[in-house]
């Protein structure tokens, strides 16, 4: 993982990916409980010949937009909006595609007051049983439960310089060693890179960046599109989609002692 590439100012955000990968995107809003969360974008689109539901975390491009989108850190209404769209997709037999780039769920008092933990937990519980294909692409940061709440998926793709972790390296260093400057050491210990996660079986495919996605976004978007279409084809041929998904996540964390 190259931090200068991962946090490059020109790295594409969710709006860019939607424009480059899908056609006829129609954004939908609101969780029908509290309000709309700009940190999560979701709606209907076409991918090839398939109607799909697209959901992704939104960081924003410039400072003003980033502030409006809370720097990609969703509130509980964002996760409830995403679940509403997922249940709608199941009702109409539409595959679900999620695009994740978030430092994690927002941890402010107001988010906790509105049930942040419950919203994330409910997404995990509901996603494992959805009877439609779920494909996820990690395009940047994948922080903690805030990322997992959109990634209980059948196939997970990850850009080469992206990360996916139970906690940010800086947060881990602060807790373990009381020294956030040791974040690089924490990152190595956490095994958060695409190559690490592929080895552990947490993700399915690594998408090469060829020096950084910001250098040739259209080429990499075409690669993502091709893999998503292949993933949908794989899912259509899987008889027990929910059972396969459940067994996949139950395997995570298995270990054995070797003398």
Steps between C-alpha positions, in 0.01 A plus 500: 500500500639835390352780708589768246290313243219402738449859615581674173280806446399379153399149603149438364201521736164326480352750252788432262468122529126512436551714188776274365355156579120525479232645274173680579568551870201632698578603856251424777493676836396453861471223755125554571584542871712809552636650180753475221873451555722656232788274610329210321376518142261236373265438214411307186721449197580274207810284473508344156161338456426483873304740717691536827491689827817700566596618848823670601667719757561857388801704613464798270758660271559851634499630858144634495358178358711287734359688800147456366561126463666478843822379333340169412406407857133393498244562772248227593247639253752430226516133590122486534466660157737242353304215662172642366647498151636147546160368610343677203757334272411160644130566444560570131778241454770757425866421578667734749837664439670693780801728464688562823739783585453609861721557804213353701157581636461838666560467875348828622250520785209572266572184299505292818176663615335394175619140530824470301593159643152358442489631142833335413407174675168483319671546163732208579209280605278588206766490230601143584146385409425710190398274213667703225869522402710754691831618355735744673793708375741663745633806319680673789467476875301222660472590865355269766127422531421808296642321197383150590140626521511530119723201431324181610530388142531202270804636316740770623739686270769735625716755327869430545570802722176484700477384862247312715547481875324458832652834607709772341877456546517836681220399736665164563836662580333748732328223696780243510805721542352843586697626201311578177830562318550121493212458253724348231608229743137443598402471133757225446374310804134538408547342153265743331628498143334340200772234473465411871123473478513295181733255675258472794202445269322816616490642146472320168690709246758780498459765230841638390542878511807525274659775708180657631136506397514880465736461204258303279158474666311405183720195442456378856127573494473279191685227689260533795201488267629182335552332837157602625337353189696177556391504864136529405540209260661294779217586740233401248654152481520456879209289624525581872602866501398577860656180634824564312515856635433382855769233488746751353470734797494221757845394375656836581723479804536122501838387623685196624808443713803348332786357704 
